[in-house]
XYZ file of C-alpha atoms in Angstrom:
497
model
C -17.398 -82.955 -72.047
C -15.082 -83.987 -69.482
C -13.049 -87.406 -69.481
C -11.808 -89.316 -66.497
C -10.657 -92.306 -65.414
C -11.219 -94.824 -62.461
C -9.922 -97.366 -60.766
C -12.671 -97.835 -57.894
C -15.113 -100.837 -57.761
C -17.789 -100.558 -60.239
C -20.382 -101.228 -57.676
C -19.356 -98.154 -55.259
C -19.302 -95.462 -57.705
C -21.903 -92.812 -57.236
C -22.570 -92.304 -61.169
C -25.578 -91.656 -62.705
C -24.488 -94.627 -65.279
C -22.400 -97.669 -65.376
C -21.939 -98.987 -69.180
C -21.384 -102.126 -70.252
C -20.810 -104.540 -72.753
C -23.166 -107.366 -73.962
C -22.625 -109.914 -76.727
C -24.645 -111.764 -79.132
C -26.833 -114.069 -77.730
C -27.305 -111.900 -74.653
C -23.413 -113.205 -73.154
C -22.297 -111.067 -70.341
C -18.696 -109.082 -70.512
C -16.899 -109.668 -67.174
C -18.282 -106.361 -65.834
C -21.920 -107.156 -66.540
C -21.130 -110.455 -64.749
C -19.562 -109.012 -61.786
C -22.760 -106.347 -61.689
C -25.367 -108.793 -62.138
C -23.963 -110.576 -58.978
C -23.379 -107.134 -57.301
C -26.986 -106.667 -58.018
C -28.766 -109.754 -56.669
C -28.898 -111.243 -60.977
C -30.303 -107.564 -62.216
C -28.870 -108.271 -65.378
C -29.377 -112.179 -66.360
C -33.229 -111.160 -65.669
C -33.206 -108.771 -68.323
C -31.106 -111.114 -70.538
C -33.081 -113.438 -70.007
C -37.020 -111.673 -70.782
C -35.457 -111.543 -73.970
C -35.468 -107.476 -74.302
C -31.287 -107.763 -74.793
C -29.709 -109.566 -77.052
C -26.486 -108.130 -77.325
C -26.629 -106.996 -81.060
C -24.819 -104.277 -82.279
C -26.636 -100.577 -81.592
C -28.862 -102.174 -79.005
C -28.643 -100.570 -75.480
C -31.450 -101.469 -73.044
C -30.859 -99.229 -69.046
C -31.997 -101.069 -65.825
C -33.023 -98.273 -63.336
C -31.791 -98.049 -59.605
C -30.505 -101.574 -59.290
C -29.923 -102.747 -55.790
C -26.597 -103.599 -54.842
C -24.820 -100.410 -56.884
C -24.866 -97.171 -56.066
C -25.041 -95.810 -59.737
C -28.803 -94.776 -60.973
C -28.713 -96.731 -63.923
C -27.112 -99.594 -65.599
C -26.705 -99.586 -69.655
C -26.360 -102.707 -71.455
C -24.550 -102.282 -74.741
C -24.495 -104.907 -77.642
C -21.419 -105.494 -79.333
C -22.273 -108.277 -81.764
C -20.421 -111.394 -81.180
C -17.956 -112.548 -78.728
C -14.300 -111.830 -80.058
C -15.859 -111.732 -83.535
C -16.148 -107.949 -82.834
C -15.353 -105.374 -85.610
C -14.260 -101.796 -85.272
C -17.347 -101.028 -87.305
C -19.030 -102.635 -84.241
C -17.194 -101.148 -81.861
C -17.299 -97.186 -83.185
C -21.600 -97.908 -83.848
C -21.827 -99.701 -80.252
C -19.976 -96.442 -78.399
C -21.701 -93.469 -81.071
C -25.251 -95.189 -79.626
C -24.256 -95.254 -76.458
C -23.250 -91.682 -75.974
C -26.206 -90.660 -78.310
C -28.910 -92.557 -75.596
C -27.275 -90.956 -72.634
C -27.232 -87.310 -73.728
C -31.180 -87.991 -74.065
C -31.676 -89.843 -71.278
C -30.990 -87.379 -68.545
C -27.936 -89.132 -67.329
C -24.664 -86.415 -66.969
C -22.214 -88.776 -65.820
C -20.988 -92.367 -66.976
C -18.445 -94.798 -66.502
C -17.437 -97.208 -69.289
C -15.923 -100.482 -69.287
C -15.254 -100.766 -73.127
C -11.534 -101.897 -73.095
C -12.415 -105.598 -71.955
C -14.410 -106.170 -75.309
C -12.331 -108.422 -77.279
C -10.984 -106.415 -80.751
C -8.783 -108.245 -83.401
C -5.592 -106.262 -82.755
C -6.722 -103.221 -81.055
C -5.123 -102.291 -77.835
C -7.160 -100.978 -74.516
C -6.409 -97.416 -75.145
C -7.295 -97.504 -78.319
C -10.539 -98.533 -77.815
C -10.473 -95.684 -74.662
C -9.482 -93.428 -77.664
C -12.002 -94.273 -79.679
C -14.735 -94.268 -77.715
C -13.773 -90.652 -76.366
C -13.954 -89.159 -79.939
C -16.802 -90.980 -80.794
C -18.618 -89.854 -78.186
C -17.531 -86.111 -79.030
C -18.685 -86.897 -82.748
C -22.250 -87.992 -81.701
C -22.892 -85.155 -79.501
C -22.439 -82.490 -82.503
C -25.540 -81.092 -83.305
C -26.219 -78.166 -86.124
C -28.419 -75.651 -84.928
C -26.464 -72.431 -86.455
C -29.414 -71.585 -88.418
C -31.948 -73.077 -87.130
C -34.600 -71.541 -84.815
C -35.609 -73.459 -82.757
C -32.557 -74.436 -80.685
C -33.485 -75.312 -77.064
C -30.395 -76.841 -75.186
C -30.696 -80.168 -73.330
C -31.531 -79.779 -69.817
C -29.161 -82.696 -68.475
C -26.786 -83.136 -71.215
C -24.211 -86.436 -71.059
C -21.547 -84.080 -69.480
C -18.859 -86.344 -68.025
C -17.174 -89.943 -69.397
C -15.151 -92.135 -67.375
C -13.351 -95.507 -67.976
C -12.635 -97.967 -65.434
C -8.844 -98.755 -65.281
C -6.598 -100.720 -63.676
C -3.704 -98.543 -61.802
C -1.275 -99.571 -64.266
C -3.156 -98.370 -67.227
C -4.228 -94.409 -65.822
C -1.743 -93.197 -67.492
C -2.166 -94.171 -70.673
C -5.813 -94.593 -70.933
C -5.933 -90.502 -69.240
C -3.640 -89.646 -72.995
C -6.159 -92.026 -75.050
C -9.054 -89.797 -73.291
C -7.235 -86.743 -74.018
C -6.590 -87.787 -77.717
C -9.849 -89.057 -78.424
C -11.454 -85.827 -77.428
C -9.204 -83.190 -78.849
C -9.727 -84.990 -82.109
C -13.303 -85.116 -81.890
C -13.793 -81.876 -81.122
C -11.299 -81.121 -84.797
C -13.420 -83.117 -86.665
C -16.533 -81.303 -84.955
C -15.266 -77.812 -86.142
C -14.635 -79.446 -89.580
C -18.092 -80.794 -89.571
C -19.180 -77.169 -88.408
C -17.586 -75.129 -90.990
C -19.331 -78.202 -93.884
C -22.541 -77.620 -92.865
C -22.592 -73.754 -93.009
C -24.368 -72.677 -95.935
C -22.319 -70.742 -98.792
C -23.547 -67.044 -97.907
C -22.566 -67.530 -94.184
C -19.132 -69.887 -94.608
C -17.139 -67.646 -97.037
C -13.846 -67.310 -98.017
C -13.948 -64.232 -95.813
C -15.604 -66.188 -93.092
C -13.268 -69.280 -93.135
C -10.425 -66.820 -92.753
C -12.070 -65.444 -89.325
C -12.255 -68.678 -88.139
C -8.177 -69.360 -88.664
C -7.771 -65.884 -86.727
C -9.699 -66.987 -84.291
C -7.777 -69.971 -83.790
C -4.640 -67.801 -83.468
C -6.209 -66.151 -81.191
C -7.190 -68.926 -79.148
C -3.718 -70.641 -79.185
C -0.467 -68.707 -78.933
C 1.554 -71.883 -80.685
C -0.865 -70.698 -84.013
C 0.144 -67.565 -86.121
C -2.820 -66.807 -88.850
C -2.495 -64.708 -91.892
C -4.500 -63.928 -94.499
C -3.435 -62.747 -97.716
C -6.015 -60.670 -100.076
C -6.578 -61.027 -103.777
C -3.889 -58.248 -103.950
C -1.110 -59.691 -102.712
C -1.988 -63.028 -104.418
C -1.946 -60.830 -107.761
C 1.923 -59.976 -106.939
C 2.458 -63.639 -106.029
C 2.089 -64.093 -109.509
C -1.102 -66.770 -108.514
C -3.252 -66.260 -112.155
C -4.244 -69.548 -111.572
C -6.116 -69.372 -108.599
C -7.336 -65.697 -109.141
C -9.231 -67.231 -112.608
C -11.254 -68.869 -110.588
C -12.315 -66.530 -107.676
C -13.043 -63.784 -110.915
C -16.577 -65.329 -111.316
C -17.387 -64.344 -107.645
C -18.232 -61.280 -105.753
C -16.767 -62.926 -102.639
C -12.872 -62.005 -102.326
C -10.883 -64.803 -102.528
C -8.420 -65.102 -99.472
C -5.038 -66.908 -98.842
C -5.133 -67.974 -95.537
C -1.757 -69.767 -93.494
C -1.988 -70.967 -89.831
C 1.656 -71.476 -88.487
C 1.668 -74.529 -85.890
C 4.818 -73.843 -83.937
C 5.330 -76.661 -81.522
C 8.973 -78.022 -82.476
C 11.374 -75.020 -82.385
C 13.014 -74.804 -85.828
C 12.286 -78.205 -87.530
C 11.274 -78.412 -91.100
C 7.221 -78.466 -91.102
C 4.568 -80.530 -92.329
C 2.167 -78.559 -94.880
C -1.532 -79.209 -94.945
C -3.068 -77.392 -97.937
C -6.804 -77.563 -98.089
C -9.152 -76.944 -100.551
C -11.737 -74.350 -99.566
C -14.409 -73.543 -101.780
C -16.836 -72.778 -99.860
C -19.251 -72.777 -103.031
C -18.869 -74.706 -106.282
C -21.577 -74.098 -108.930
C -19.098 -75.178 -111.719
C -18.553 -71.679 -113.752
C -19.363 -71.493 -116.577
C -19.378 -75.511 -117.097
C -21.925 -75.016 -114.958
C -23.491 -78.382 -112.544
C -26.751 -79.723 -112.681
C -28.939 -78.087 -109.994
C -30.143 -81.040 -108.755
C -27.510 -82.186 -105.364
C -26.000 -78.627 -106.218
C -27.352 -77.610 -102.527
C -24.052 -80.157 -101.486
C -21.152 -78.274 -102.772
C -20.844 -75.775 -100.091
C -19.313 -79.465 -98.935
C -16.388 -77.971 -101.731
C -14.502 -76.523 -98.537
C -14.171 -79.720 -96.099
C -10.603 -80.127 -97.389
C -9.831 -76.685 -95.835
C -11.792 -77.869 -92.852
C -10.050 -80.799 -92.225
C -7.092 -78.426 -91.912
C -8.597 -76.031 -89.568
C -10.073 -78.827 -87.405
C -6.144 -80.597 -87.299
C -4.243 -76.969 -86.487
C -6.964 -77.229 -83.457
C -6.447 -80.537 -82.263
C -2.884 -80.320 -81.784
C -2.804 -77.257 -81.031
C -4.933 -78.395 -78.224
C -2.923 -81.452 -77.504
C 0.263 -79.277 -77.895
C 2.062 -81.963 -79.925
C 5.825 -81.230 -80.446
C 5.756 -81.258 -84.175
C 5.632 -77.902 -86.414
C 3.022 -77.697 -89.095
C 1.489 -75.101 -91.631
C -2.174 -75.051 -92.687
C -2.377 -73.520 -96.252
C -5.929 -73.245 -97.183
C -6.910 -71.266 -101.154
C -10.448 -70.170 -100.455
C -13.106 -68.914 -103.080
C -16.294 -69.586 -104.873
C -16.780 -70.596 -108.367
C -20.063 -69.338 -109.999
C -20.579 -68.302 -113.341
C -20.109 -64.378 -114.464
C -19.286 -62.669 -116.899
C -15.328 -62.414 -115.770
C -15.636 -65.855 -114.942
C -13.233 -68.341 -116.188
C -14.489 -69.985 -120.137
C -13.508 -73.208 -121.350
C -10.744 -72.971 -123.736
C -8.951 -69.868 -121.744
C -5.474 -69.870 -120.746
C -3.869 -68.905 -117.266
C -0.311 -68.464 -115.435
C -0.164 -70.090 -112.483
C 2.558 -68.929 -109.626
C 4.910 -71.733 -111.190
C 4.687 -70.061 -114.461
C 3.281 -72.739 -115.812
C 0.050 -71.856 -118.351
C -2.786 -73.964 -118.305
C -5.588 -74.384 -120.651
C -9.109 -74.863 -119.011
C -10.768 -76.682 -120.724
C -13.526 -77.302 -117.989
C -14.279 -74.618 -115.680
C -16.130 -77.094 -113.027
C -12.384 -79.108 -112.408
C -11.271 -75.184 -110.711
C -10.211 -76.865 -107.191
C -6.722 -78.185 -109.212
C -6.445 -74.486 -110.280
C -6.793 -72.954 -107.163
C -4.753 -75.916 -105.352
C -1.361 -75.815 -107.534
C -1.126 -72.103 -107.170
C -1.030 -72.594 -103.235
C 1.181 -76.107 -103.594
C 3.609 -73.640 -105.177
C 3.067 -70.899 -102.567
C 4.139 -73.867 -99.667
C 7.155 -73.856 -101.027
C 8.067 -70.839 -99.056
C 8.057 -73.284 -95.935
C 10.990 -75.726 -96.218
C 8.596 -78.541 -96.220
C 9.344 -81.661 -95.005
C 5.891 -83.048 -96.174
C 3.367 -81.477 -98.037
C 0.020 -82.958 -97.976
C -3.182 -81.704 -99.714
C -6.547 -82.311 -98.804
C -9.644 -81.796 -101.397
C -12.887 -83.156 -102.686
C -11.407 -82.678 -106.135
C -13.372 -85.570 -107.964
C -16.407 -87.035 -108.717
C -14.362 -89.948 -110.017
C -13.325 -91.140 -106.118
C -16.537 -91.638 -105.372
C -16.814 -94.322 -108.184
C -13.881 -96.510 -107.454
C -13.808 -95.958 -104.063
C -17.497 -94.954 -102.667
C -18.017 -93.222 -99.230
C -16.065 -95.622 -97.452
C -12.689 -94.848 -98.363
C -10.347 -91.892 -99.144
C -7.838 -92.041 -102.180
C -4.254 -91.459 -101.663
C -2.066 -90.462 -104.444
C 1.501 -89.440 -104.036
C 5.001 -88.629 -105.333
C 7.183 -90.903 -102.629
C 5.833 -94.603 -101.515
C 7.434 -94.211 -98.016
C 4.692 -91.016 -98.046
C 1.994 -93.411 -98.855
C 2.735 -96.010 -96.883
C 2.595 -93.654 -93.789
C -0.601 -92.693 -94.495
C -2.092 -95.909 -95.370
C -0.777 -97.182 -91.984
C -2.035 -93.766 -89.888
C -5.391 -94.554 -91.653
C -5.610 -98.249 -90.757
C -4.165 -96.947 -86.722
C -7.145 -94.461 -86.659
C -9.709 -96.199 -88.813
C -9.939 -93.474 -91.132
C -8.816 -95.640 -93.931
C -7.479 -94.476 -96.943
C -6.336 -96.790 -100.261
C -3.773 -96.233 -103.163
C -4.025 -95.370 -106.676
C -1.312 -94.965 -108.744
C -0.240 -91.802 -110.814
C 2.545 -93.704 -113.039
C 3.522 -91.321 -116.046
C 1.693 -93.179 -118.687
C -1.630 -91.149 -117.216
C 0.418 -87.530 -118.010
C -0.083 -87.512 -121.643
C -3.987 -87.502 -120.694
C -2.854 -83.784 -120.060
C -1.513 -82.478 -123.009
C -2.511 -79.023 -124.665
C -1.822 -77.733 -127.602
C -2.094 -74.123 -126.418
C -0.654 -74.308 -122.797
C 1.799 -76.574 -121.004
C -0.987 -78.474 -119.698
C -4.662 -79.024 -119.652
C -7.172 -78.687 -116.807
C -8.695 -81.904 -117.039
C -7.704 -85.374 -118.920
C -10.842 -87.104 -120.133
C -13.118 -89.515 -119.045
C -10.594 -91.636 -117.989
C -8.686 -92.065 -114.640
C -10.270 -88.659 -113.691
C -9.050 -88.985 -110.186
C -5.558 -90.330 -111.506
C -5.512 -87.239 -113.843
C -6.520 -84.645 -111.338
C -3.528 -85.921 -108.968
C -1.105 -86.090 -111.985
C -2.238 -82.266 -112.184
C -1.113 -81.587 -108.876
C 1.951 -83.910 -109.401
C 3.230 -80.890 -111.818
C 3.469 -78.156 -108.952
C 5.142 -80.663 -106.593
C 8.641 -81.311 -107.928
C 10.615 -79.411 -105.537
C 9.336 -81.197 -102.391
C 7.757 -85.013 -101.264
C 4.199 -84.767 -101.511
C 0.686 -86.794 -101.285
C -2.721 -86.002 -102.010
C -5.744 -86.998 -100.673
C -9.147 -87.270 -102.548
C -11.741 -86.983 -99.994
C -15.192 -85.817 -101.784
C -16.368 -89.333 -101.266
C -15.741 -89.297 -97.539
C -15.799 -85.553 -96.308
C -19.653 -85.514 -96.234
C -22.981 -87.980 -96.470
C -25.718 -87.386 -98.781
C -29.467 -88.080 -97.865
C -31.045 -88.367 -95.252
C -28.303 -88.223 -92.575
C -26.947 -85.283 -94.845
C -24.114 -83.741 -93.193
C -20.242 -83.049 -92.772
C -18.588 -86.369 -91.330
C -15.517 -84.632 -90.027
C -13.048 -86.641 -91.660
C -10.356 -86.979 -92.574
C -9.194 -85.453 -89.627
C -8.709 -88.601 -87.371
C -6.238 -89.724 -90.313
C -4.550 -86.787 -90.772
C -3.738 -86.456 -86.686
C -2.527 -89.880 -86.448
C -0.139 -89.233 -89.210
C 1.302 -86.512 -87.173
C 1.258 -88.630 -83.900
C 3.251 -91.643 -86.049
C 5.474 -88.842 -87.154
C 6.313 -87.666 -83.517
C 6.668 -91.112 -82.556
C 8.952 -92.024 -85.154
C 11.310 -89.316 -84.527
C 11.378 -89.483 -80.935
């Protein structure tokens, strides 16, 4: 896709599609009022047959209209006049680009900003619209036969501007894309199957990205050198697998010698449970175990592509957990890299054991921030559903940051607490902590894990296995929480500057 912007009259642009915005009750935005007059009432006729009526999702085209030189006008419902919601909004633009790649149309021009949205600026919405746009378009075909491209794909976006706003609506465009195209490799590397997206695999995909990039330096550490790491925490789980496991860092350099930001995501790119082993039925889903290490890989892209001036590491444990006969049993006792000896008492809660060893390993960094990203529990999928990502951390400032760069990208997030009364859930008495606390608070106790191998720097952790992937029909990786996780960095930059 390419993005542009324009600030020529609607009616002389040679396009093969003008979009624009309708409202509830089949009210006309002010560019569908200056094109129905441009067009001798093209629009009211249509409006008025009754086949628009401005509701969200609905899009109806008019074909060669006189009076403008682009091929098609597309009417867009966006719900009610300034009672529009970003929900509104983001399922308004996903259908529009979604009906244009089909329709044979290549090119379109936009005029999105002027719908009214309860504290959202233009190039926001110009942002928004860009990466949706990118996110519709993805299509998995990797193994499927029967891929035949498009023959007129939706190639080109535009968004009418004003000359004062180019500027700024060409870096919302540039955003918007960059991060849909990171949450499109994160939705790539989801929807892989287990025996194609392996540890091995998901480290030749971080090489890769070094090699696309010069700002990114990838490397991959084998089970060896984990083994003189001292990392018997995260080896215990990768011992039930015949896949290696691999240690993989990609080294954002964009800020000369500043202290860095450390993603660490989860990667296991299969997670039958061990020896605890999961039901079988929705077991097909946990190759989803690896979208926290996504999300990582699809960030390092997007700003490396954006070239933000910001340093950050991507620290991604990788491995499978299946049941063997050197597989981790319920009631053993490892070392992790902190020295600390934990009991596992369920084999199936392995992403904390494969996490803390590489929390420990980011230490090596100089932090700043470290962040970790994981579909660690069931648990947030009860409290919070598919609608929401849980945020846990050591500092509130943290928290507060990323609560506000979810709200700023719509990639929400919400707090729950991991006070010190929830600890005691983890006592052993044959290691210095357990695996797992109980019934209760299991996301709570998970993060209070975690909490134990973050001590030395300021931390946050974010639960994303009920918003990393959709079940059913529309089964697939959603990309996220890569949106959230950018804007954090873009706050960051901004606050410093």
């Amino acid at each position: 896709m390419q993005y542009f912007v324009t600030t020529d009259a609607l009616a002389s642009l040679e396009t093969d599609c003008l979009a624009v915005a309708i409202y509830d009750g089949g009210e006309l935005s002010p560019s569908a009022a200056q094109l129905d007059e441009d067009s001798q009432g093209a629009v009211q006729r249509v409006i008025d047959s009754g086949d628009m009526t401005g509701k969200p999702r609905q899009t109806l085209f008019i074909h060669h209209p006189s009076g403008i030189k682009a091929t098609r006008l597309l009417l867009v419902g966006f719900g009610k006049k300034g009672k529009t919601t970003e929900n509104d909004f983001n399922a308004a633009t996903t259908t529009m680009a979604q009906v244009l790649n089909d329709s044979g149309a290549q090119s379109v021009v936009c005029t999105f900003t002027e719908v009214e949205l309860s504290n959202r600026s233009a190039a926001w919405k110009v942002r928004q619209t860009a990466c949706n746009t990118e996110s519709a378009l993805y299509k998995y075909t990797q193994t499927k036969s029967d891929n035949k491209p498009l023959e007129k794909p939706l190639q080109q976006l535009s968004f009418a501007a004003d000359d004062a706003d180019t500027a700024a609506f060409g870096q919302a465009l540039a955003q918007g894309s960059a991060i849909g195209k990171g949450m499109n490799l994160a939705k790539e590397l989801g929807n892989l199957p287990g025996n194609i997206c392996t540890p091995t695999y998901l480290a030749e995909q971080a090489v890769k990205l070094g090699q696309q990039f010069d700002s990114v330096k990838t490397t991959v550490l084998e089970e060896a050198d984990m083994e003189e790491l001292g990392m018997g925490s995260f080896l215990s789980v990768s011992r039930g697998s015949r896949q290696p496991a691999k240690l993989i860092t990609m080294e954002y350099n964009g800020a000369g010698d500043a202290r860095p930001v450390v993603l660490v995501g989860k990667g296991l790119t299969f997670d039958a449970g061990g020896i605890s082993l999961k039901p079988s039925q929705g077991m097909d889903e946990m190759k989803y175990d690896m979208c926290g290490s996504a999300s990582v890989l699809g960030t390092i892209q997007t700003i490396a592509e954006l070239g933000l001036p910001i340093n950050v590491v991507g620290v991604v444990p990788s491995s499978e957990n299946l049941p063997d006969g050197d597989a981790n049993k319920p009631g053993d006792v490892v070392t992790s890299m902190a020295g600390k000896t934990i009991e596992i008492l369920n084999t199936d809660a392995e992403g904390r054991l494969i996490l803390c060893d590489a929390l420990t390993y980011s230490e090596r960094f100089n932090p700043d921030i470290v962040i970790d990203i994981a579909t660690l529990t069931g648990a947030i999928i009860v409290a919070l559903g598919s609608v929401t990502t849980g945020v846990m951390a050591n500092d509130q400032t943290l928290a507060d940051d990323l609560i506000k760069a979810g709200n700023d990208s719509y990639d929400r997030t919400w707090q729950l607490p991991i006070w010190d009364d929830y600890q005691q859930q983890l006592d052993s008495n044959f290691a210095d902590i357990a695996n797992v606390g109980g019934k209760e608070a299991g996301s709570v106790t998970a993060a209070c894990f975690l909490s134990r191998f973050t001590e030395k720097f300021t931390w946050a952790h974010l639960d994303i296995a009920g918003t990393a992937w959709n079940s059913g029909k529309a089964k697939g990786a959603t990309g996220r929480p890569v949106p959230l996780l950018v804007q954090y960095l873009l706050n960051r930059i901004e606050a410093n500057s």
